[in-house]
PDB file of C-alpha atoms in Angstrom:
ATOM      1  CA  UNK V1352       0.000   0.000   0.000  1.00 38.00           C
ATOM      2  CA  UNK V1353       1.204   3.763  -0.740  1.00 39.00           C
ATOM      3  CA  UNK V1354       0.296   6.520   1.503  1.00 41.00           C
ATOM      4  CA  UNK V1355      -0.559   9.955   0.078  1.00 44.00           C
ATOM      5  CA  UNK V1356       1.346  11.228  -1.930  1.00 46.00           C
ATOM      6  CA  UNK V1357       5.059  10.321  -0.222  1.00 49.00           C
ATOM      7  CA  UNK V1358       5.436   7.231  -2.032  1.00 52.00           C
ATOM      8  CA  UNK V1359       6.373   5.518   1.386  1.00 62.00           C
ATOM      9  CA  UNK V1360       4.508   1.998   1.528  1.00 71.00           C
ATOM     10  CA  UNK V1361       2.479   1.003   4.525  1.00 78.00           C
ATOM     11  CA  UNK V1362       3.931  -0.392   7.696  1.00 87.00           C
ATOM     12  CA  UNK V1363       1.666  -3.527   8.428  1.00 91.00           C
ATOM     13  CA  UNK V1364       2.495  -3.640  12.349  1.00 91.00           C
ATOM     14  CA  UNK V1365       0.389  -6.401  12.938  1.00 94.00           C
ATOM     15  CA  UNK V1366       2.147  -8.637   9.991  1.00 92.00           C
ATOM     16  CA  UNK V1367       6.100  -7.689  11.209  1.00 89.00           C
ATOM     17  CA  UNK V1368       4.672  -8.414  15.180  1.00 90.00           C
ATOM     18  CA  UNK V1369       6.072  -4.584  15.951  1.00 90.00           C
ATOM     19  CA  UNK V1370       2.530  -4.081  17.586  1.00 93.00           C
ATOM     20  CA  UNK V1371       1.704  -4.075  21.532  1.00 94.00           C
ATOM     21  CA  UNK V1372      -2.148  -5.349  21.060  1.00 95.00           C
ATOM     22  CA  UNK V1373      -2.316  -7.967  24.329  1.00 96.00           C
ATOM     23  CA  UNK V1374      -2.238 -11.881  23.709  1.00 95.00           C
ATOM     24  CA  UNK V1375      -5.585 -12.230  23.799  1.00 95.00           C
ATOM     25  CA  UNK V1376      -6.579  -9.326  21.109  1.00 96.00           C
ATOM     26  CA  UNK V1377      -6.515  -9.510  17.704  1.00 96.00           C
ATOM     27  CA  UNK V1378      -4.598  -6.986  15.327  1.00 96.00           C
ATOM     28  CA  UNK V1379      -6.092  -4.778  12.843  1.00 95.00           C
ATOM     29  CA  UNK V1380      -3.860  -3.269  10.186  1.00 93.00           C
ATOM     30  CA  UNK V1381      -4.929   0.930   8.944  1.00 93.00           C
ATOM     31  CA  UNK V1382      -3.382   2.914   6.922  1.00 91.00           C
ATOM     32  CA  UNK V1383      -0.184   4.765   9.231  1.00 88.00           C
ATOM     33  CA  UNK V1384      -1.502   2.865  12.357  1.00 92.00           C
ATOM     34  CA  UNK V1385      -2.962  -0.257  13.418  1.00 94.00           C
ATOM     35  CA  UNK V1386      -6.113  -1.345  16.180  1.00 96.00           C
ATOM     36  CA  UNK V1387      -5.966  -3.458  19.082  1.00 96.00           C
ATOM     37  CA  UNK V1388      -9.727  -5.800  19.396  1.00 96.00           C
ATOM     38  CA  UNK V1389      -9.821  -7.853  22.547  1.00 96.00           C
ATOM     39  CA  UNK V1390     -10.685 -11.377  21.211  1.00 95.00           C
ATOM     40  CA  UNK V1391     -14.348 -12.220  22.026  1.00 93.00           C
ATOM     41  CA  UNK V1392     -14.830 -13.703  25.193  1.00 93.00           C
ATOM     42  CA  UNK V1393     -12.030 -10.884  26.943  1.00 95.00           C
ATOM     43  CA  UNK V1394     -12.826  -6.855  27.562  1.00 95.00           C
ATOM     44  CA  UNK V1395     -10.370  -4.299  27.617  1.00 96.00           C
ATOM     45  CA  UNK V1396      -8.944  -1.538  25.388  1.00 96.00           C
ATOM     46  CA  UNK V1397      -6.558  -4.382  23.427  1.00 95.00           C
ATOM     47  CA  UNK V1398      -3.528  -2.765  24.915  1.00 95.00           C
ATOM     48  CA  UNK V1399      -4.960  -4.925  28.274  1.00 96.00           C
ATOM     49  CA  UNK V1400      -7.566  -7.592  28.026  1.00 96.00           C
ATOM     50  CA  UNK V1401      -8.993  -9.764  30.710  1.00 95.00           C
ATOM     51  CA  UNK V1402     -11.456 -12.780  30.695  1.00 95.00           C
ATOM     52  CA  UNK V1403     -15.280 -11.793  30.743  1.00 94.00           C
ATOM     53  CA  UNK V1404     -16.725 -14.418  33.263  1.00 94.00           C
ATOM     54  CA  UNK V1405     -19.878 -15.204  31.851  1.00 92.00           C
ATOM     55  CA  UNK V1406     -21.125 -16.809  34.610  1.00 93.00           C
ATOM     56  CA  UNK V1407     -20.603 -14.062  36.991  1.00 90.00           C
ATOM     57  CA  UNK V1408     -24.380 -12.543  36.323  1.00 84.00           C
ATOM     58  CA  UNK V1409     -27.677 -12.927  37.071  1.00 80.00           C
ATOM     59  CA  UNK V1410     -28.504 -15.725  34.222  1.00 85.00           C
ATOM     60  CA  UNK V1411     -25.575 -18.023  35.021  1.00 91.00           C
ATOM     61  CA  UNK V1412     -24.543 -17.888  31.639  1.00 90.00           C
ATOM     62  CA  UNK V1413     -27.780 -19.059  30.490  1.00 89.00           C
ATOM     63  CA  UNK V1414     -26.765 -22.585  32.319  1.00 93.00           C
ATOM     64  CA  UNK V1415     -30.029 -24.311  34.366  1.00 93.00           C
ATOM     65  CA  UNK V1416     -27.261 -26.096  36.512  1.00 95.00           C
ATOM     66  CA  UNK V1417     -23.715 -25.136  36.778  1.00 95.00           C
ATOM     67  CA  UNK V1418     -21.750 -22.699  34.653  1.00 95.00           C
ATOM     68  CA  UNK V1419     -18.177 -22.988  34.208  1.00 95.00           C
ATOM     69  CA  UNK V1420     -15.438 -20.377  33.047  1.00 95.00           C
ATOM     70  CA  UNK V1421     -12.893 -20.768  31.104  1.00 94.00           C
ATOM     71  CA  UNK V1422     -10.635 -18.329  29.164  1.00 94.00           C
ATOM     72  CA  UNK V1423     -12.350 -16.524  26.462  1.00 93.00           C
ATOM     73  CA  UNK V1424     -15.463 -18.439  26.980  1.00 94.00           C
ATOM     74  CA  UNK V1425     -17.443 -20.833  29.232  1.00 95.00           C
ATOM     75  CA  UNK V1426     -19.601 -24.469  29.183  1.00 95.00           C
ATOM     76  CA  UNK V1427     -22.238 -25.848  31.306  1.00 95.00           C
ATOM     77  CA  UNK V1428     -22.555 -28.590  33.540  1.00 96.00           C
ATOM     78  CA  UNK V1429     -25.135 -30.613  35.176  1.00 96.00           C
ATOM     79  CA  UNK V1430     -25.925 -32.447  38.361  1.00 95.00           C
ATOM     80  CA  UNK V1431     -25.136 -35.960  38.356  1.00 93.00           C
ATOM     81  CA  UNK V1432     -28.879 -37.621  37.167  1.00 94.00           C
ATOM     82  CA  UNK V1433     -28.686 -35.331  34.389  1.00 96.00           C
ATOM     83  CA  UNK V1434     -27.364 -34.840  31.011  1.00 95.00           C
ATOM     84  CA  UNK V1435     -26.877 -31.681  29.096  1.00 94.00           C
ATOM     85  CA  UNK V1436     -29.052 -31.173  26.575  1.00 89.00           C
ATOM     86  CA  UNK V1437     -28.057 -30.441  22.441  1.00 84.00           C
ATOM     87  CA  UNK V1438     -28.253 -26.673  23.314  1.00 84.00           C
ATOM     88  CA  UNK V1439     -25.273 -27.032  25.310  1.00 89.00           C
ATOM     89  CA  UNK V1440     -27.525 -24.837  28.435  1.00 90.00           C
ATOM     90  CA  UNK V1441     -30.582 -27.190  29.736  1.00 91.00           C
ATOM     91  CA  UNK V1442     -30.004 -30.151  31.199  1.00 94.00           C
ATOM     92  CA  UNK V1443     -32.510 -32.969  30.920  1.00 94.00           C
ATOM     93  CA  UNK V1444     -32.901 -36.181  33.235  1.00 95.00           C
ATOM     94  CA  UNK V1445     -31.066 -39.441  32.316  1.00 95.00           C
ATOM     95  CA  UNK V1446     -33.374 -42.916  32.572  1.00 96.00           C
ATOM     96  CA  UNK V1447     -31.096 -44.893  34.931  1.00 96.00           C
ATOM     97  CA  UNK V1448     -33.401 -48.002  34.203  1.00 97.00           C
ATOM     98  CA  UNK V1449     -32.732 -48.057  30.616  1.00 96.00           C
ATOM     99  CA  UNK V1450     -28.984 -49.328  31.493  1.00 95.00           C
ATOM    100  CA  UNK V1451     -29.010 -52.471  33.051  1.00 96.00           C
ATOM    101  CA  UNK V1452     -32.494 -51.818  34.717  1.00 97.00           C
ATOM    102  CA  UNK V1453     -30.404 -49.758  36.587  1.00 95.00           C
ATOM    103  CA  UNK V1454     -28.448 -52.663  38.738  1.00 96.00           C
ATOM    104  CA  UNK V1455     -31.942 -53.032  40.345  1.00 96.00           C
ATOM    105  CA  UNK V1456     -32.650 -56.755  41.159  1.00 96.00           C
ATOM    106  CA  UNK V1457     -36.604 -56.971  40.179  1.00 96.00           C
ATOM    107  CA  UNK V1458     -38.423 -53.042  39.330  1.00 97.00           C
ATOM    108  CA  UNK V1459     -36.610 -49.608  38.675  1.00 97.00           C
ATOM    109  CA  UNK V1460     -38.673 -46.360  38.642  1.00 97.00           C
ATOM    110  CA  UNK V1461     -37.491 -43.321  36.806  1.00 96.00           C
ATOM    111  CA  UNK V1462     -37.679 -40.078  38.937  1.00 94.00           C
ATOM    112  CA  UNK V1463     -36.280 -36.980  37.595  1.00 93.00           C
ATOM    113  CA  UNK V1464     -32.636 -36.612  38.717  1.00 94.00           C
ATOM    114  CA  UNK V1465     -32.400 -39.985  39.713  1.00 93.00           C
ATOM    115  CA  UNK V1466     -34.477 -43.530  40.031  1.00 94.00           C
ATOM    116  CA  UNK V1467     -35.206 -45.981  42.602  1.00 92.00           C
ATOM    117  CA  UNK V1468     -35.836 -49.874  43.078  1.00 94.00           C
ATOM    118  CA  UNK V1469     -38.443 -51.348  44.446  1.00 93.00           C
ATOM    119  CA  UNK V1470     -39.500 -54.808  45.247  1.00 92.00           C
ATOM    120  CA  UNK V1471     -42.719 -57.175  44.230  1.00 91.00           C
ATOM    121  CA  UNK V1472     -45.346 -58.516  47.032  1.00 87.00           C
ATOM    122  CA  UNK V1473     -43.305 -60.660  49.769  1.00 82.00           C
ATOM    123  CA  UNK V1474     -40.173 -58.638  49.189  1.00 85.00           C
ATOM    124  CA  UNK V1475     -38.639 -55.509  51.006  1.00 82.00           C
ATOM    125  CA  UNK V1476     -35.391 -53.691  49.801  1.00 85.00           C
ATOM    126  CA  UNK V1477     -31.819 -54.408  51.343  1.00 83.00           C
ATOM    127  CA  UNK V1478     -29.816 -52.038  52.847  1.00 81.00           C
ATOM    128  CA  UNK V1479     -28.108 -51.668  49.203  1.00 87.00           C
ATOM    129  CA  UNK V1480     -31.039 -50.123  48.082  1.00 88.00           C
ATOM    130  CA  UNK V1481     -30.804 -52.402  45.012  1.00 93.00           C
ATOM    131  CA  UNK V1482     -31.328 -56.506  45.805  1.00 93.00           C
ATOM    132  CA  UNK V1483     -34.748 -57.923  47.635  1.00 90.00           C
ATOM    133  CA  UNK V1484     -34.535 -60.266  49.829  1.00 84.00           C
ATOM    134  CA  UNK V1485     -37.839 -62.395  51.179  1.00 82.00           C
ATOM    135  CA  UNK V1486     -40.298 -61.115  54.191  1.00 73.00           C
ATOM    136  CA  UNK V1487     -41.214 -63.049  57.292  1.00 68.00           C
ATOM    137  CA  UNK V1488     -43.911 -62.889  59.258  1.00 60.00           C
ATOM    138  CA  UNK V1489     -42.119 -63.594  62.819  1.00 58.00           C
ATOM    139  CA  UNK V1490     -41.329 -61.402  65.361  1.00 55.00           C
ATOM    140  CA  UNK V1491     -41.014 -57.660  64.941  1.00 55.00           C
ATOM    141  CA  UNK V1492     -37.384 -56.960  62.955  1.00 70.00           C
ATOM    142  CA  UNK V1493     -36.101 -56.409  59.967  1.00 75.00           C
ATOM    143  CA  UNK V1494     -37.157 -59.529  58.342  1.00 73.00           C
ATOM    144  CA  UNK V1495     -40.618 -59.109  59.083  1.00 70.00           C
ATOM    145  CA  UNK V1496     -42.897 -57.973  56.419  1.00 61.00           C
ATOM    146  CA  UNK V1497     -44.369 -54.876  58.882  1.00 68.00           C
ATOM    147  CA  UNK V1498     -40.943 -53.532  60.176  1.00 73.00           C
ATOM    148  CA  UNK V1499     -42.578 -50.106  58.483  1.00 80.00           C
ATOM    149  CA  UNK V1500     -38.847 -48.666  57.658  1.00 85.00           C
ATOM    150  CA  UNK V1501     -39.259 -46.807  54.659  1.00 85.00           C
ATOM    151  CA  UNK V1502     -35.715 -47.309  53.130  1.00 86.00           C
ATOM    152  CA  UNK V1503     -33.067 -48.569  55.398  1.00 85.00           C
ATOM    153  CA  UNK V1504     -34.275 -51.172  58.825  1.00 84.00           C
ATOM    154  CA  UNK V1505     -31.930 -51.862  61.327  1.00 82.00           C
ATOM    155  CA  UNK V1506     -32.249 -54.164  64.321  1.00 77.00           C
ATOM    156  CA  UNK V1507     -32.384 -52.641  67.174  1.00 72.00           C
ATOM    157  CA  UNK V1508     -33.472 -54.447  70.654  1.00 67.00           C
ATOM    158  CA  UNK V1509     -34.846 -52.742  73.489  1.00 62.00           C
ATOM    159  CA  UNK V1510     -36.255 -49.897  70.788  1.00 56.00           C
ATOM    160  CA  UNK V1511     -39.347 -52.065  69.909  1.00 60.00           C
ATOM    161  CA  UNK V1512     -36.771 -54.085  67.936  1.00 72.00           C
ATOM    162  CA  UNK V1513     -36.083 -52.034  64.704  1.00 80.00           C
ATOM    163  CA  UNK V1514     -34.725 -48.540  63.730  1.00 85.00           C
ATOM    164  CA  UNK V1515     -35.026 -46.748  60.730  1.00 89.00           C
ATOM    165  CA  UNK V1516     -32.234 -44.844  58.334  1.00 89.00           C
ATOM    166  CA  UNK V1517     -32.368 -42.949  55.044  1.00 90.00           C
ATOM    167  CA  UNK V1518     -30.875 -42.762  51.980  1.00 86.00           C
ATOM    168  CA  UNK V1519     -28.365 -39.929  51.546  1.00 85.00           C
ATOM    169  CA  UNK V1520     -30.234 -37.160  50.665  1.00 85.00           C
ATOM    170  CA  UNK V1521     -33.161 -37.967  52.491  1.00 89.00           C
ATOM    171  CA  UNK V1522     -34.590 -37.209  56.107  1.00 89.00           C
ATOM    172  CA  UNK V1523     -36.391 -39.130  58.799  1.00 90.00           C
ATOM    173  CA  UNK V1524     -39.662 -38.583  59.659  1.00 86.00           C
ATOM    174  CA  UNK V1525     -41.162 -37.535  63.156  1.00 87.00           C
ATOM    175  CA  UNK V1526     -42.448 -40.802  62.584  1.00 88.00           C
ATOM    176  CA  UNK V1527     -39.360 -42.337  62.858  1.00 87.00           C
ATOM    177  CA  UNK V1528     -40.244 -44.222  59.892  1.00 89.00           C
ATOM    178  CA  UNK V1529     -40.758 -42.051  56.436  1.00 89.00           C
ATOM    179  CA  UNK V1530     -38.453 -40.679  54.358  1.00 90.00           C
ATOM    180  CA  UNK V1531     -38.407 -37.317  52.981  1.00 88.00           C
ATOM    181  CA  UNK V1532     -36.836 -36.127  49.750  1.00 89.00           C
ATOM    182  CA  UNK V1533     -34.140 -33.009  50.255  1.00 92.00           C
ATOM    183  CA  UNK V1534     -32.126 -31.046  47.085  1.00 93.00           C
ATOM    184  CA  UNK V1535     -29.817 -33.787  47.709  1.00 90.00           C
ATOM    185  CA  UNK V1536     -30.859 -36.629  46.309  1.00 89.00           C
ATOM    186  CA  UNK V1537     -31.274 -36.294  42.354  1.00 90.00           C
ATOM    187  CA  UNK V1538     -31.583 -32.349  42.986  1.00 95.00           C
ATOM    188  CA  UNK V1539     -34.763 -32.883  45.091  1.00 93.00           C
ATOM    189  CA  UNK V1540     -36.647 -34.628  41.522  1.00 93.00           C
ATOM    190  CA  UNK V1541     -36.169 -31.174  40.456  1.00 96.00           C
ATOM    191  CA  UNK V1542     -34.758 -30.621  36.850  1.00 96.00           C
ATOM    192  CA  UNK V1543     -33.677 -26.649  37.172  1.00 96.00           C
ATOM    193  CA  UNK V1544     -33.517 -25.305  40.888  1.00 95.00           C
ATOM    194  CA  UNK V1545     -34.582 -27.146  44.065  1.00 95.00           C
ATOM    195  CA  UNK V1546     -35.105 -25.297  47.499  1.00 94.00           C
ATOM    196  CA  UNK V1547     -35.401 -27.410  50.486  1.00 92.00           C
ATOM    197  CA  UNK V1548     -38.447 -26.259  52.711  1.00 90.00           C
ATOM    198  CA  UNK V1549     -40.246 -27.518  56.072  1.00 84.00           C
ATOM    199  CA  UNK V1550     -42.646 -29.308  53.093  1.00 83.00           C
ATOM    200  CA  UNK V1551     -39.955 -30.844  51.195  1.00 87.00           C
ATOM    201  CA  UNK V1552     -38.295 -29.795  47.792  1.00 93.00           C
ATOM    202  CA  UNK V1553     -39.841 -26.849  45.854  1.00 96.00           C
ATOM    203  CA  UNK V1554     -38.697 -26.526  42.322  1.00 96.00           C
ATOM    204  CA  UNK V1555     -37.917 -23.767  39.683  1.00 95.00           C
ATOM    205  CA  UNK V1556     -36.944 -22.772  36.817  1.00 93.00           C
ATOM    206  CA  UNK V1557     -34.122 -20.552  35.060  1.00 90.00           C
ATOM    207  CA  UNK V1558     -35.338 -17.313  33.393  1.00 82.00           C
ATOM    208  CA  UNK V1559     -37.607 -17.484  30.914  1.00 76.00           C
ATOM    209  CA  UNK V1560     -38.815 -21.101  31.524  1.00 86.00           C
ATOM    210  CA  UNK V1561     -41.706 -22.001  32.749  1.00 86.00           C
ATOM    211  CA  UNK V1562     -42.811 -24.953  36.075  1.00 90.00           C
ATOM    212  CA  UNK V1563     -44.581 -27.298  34.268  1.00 88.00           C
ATOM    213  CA  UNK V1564     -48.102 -28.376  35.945  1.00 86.00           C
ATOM    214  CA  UNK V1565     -46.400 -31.794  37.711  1.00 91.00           C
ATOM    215  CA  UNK V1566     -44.293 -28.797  39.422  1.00 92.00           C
ATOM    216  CA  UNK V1567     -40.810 -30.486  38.678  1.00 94.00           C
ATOM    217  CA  UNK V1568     -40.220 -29.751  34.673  1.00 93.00           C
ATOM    218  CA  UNK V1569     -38.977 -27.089  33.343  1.00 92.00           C
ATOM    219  CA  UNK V1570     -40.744 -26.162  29.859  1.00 87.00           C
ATOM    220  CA  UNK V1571     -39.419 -24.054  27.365  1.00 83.00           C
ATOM    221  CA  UNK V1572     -41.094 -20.590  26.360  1.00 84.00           C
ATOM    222  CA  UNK V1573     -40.887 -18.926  23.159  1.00 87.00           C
ATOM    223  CA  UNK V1574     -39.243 -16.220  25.197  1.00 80.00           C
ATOM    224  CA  UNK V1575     -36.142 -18.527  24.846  1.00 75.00           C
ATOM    225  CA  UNK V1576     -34.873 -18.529  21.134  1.00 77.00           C
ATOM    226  CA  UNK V1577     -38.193 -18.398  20.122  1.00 86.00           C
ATOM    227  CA  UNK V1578     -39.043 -21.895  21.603  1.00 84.00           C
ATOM    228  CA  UNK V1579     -36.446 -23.706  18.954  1.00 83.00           C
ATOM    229  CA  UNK V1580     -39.329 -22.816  16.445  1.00 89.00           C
ATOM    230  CA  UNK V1581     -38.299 -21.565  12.696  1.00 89.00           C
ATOM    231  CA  UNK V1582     -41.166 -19.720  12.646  1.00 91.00           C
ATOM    232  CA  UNK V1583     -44.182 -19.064  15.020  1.00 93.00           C
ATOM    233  CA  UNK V1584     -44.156 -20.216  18.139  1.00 93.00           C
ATOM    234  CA  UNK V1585     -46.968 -20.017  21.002  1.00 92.00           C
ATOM    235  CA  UNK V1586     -46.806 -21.139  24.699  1.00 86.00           C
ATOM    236  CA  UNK V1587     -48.892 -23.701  26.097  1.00 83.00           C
ATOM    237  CA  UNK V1588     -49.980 -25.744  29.452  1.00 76.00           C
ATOM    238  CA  UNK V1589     -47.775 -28.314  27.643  1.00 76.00           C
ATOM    239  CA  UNK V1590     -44.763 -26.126  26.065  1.00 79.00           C
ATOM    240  CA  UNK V1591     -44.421 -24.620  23.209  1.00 85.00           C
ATOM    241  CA  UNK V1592     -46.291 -25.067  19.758  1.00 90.00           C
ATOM    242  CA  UNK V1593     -44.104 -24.426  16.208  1.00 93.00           C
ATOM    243  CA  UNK V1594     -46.326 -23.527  12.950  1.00 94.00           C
ATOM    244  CA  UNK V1595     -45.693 -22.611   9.858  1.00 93.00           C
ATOM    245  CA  UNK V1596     -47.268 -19.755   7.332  1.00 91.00           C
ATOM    246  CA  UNK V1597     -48.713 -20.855   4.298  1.00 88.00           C
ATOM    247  CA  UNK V1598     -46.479 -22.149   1.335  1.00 88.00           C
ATOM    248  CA  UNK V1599     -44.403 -24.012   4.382  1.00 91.00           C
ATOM    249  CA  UNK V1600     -45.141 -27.551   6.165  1.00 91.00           C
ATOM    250  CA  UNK V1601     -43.800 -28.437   9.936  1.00 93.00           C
ATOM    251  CA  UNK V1602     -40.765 -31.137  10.031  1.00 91.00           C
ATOM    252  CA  UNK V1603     -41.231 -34.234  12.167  1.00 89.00           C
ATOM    253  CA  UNK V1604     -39.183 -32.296  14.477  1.00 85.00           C
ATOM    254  CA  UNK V1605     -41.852 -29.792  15.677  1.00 88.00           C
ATOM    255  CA  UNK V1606     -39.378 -26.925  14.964  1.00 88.00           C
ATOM    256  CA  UNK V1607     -38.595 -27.011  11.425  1.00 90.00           C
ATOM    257  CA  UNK V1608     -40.260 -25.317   8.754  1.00 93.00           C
ATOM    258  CA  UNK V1609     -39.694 -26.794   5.534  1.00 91.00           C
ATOM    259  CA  UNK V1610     -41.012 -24.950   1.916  1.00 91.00           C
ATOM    260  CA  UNK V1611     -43.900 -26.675   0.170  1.00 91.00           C
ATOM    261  CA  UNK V1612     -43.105 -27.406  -3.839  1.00 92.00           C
ATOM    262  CA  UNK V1613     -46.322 -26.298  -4.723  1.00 90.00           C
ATOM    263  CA  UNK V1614     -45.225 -27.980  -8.486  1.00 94.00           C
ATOM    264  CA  UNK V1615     -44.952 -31.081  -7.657  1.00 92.00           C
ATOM    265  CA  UNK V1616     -48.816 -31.376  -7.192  1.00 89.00           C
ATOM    266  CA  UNK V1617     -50.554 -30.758 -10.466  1.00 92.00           C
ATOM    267  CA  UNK V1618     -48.418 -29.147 -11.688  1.00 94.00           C
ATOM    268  CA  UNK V1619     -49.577 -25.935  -9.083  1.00 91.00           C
ATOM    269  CA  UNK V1620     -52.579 -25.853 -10.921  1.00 93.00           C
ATOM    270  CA  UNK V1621     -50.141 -23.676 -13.719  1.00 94.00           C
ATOM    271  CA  UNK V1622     -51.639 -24.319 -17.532  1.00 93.00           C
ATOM    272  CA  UNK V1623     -47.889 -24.382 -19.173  1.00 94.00           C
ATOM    273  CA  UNK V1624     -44.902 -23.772 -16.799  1.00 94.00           C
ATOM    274  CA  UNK V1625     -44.732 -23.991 -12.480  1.00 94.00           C
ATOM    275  CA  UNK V1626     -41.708 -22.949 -11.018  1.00 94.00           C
ATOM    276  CA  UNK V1627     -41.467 -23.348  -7.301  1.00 92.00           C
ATOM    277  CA  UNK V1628     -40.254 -20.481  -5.149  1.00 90.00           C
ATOM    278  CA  UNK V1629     -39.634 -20.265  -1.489  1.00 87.00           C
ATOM    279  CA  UNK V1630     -43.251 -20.325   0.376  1.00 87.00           C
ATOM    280  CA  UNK V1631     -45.090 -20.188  -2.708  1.00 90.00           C
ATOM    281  CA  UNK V1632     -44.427 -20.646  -6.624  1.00 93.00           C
ATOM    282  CA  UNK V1633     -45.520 -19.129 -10.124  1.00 93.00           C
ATOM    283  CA  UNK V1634     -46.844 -19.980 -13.297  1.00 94.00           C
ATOM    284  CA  UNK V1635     -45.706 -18.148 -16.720  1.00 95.00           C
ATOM    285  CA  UNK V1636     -46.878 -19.481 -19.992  1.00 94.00           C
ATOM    286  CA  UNK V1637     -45.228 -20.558 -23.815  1.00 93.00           C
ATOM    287  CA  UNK V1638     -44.053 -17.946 -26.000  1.00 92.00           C
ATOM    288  CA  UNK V1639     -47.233 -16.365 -27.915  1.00 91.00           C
ATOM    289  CA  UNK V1640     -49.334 -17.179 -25.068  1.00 93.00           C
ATOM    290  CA  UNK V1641     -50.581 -14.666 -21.877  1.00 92.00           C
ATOM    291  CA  UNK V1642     -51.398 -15.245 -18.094  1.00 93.00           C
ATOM    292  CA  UNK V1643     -54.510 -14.603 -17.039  1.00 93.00           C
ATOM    293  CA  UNK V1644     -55.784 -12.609 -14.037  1.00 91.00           C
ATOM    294  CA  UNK V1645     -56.186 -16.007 -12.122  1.00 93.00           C
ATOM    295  CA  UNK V1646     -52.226 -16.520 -12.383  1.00 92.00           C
ATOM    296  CA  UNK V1647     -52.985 -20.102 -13.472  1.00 92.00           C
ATOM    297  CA  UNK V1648     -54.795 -20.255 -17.145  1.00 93.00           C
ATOM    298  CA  UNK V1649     -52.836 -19.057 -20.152  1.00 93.00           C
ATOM    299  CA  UNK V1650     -54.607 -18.138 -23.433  1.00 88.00           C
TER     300      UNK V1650
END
């Protein structure tokens, strides 16, 4: 490059590496000069640059679990239970039961977050929370089929003969024998937030989701990349609802809107010539011939 009218040819700084833009900024060449850009991900004036920590705000970085930073950028995480979903931010519950019937000896349950086994009539759970083992009907302990221990029974003489335990991330009862659920367990069956209360587990949702009516899922809204939806998208009890305008047709997907070739039936209705355009097409007629006001009959 020449500069006005000396005849003296542009310095490229950022070529030669004679500029002082930071590591993590790029270098833009001008004529006499040059610009430091922090890279995205960093903010500064490109002389200095530091790492913007996404997760540092209000939205978590648009993660429904954990957010992580790294330099220049971040990823989410989720609770164990869970598994992050294609959009790299929601994270959806994992069916334990589908792998291996999830090591439980006779039934597995799904419950969001986690799962649980659970024996047929005559047996109660063992201590592993995973094998059954027969009941008997004598005397009050463990074995017996009444022992009323809702996960773990222990014997226990002189204290009516049994004693009862949770699960981690459960609590015992006043009763002594119930179990209730805390955020600890498979994030209270919650799949976004879970806050432990005198009740039990309450769950929520990250911005701009909405508590589905069973008041553990999360649902998306189309205030969220407009619900995934190429098009039109409206909220419902259920989530959200894609459609399409006219010339287009809805993908198996839901989401997708995918053009119509209008051609391929009937030719469009066109006399002579269809040609297919996006959302709708158009028919033209052979040389010599017109279109009529109807845009289909040619004369």
């Amino acid at each position: 490059r020449v500069m006005g009218n000396v005849g003296l040819a542009d310095v490229d700084e950022c070529a030669e590496g004679s500029d002082d833009c930071h590591i993590d900024a790029l270098c833009q060449n001008t004529p006499k000069s040059y610009n430091c850009i922090c890279k995205p991900g960093y903010k500064g004036d490109g002389k200095e640059c530091e790492d913007v920590d996404e997760c540092e705000n209000d939205y978590n970085g648009g993660c429904v679990h954990e957010c992580i930073n790294i330099p220049g950028n971040y990823r989410c995480t989720c609770y164990d239970g869970f598994m992050l979903a294609h959009d790299g931010h929601n994270c959806l519950d994992v069916d334990e039961c589908l792998d291996n019937n999830g090591g439980c000896q006779q039934v597995c349950v799904n419950t969001m977050g986690s799962y649980e086994c659970k024996c047929t009539v005559g047996f109660f759970l063992s201590d592993n929370q995973h094998t059954c083992i027969h009941r008997s009907d004598d005397g009050m302990n463990c074995m017996n089929k009444d022992h009323g221990c809702a996960h773990i029974c222990r014997e226990a003489p002189g204290k009516g003969g049994v004693s009862c335990e949770c699960r981690p991330g459960f609590e015992l009862a006043k009763n002594q024998k119930d179990c209730t659920l805390t955020c600890n367990y498979g994030n209270g069956g919650c799949q976004h937030t879970c806050d432990d209360t005198d009740t039990g587990p309450v769950c929520g949702c990250h911005q701009k989701y909405a508590l589905h009516s069973d008041s553990k899922t999360c649902i998306e809204t189309c205030a969220v990349n407009n619900g995934g939806c190429d098009r039109t998208c409206k909220d419902t009890a259920t989530g959200v609802r894609c459609s399409c305008p006219v010339g287009f047709t809805l993908q198996p997907d839901g989401k997708t809107c995918k053009d119509i070739d209008e051609c391929k039936d009937n030719n469009g209705g066109c006399d002579h010539f269809c040609r297919n355009t996006v959302g709708s097409f158009e028919c033209s007629c052979q040389k010599g011939h017109k279109l009529l006001t109807d845009e289909r009959t040619c004369q």
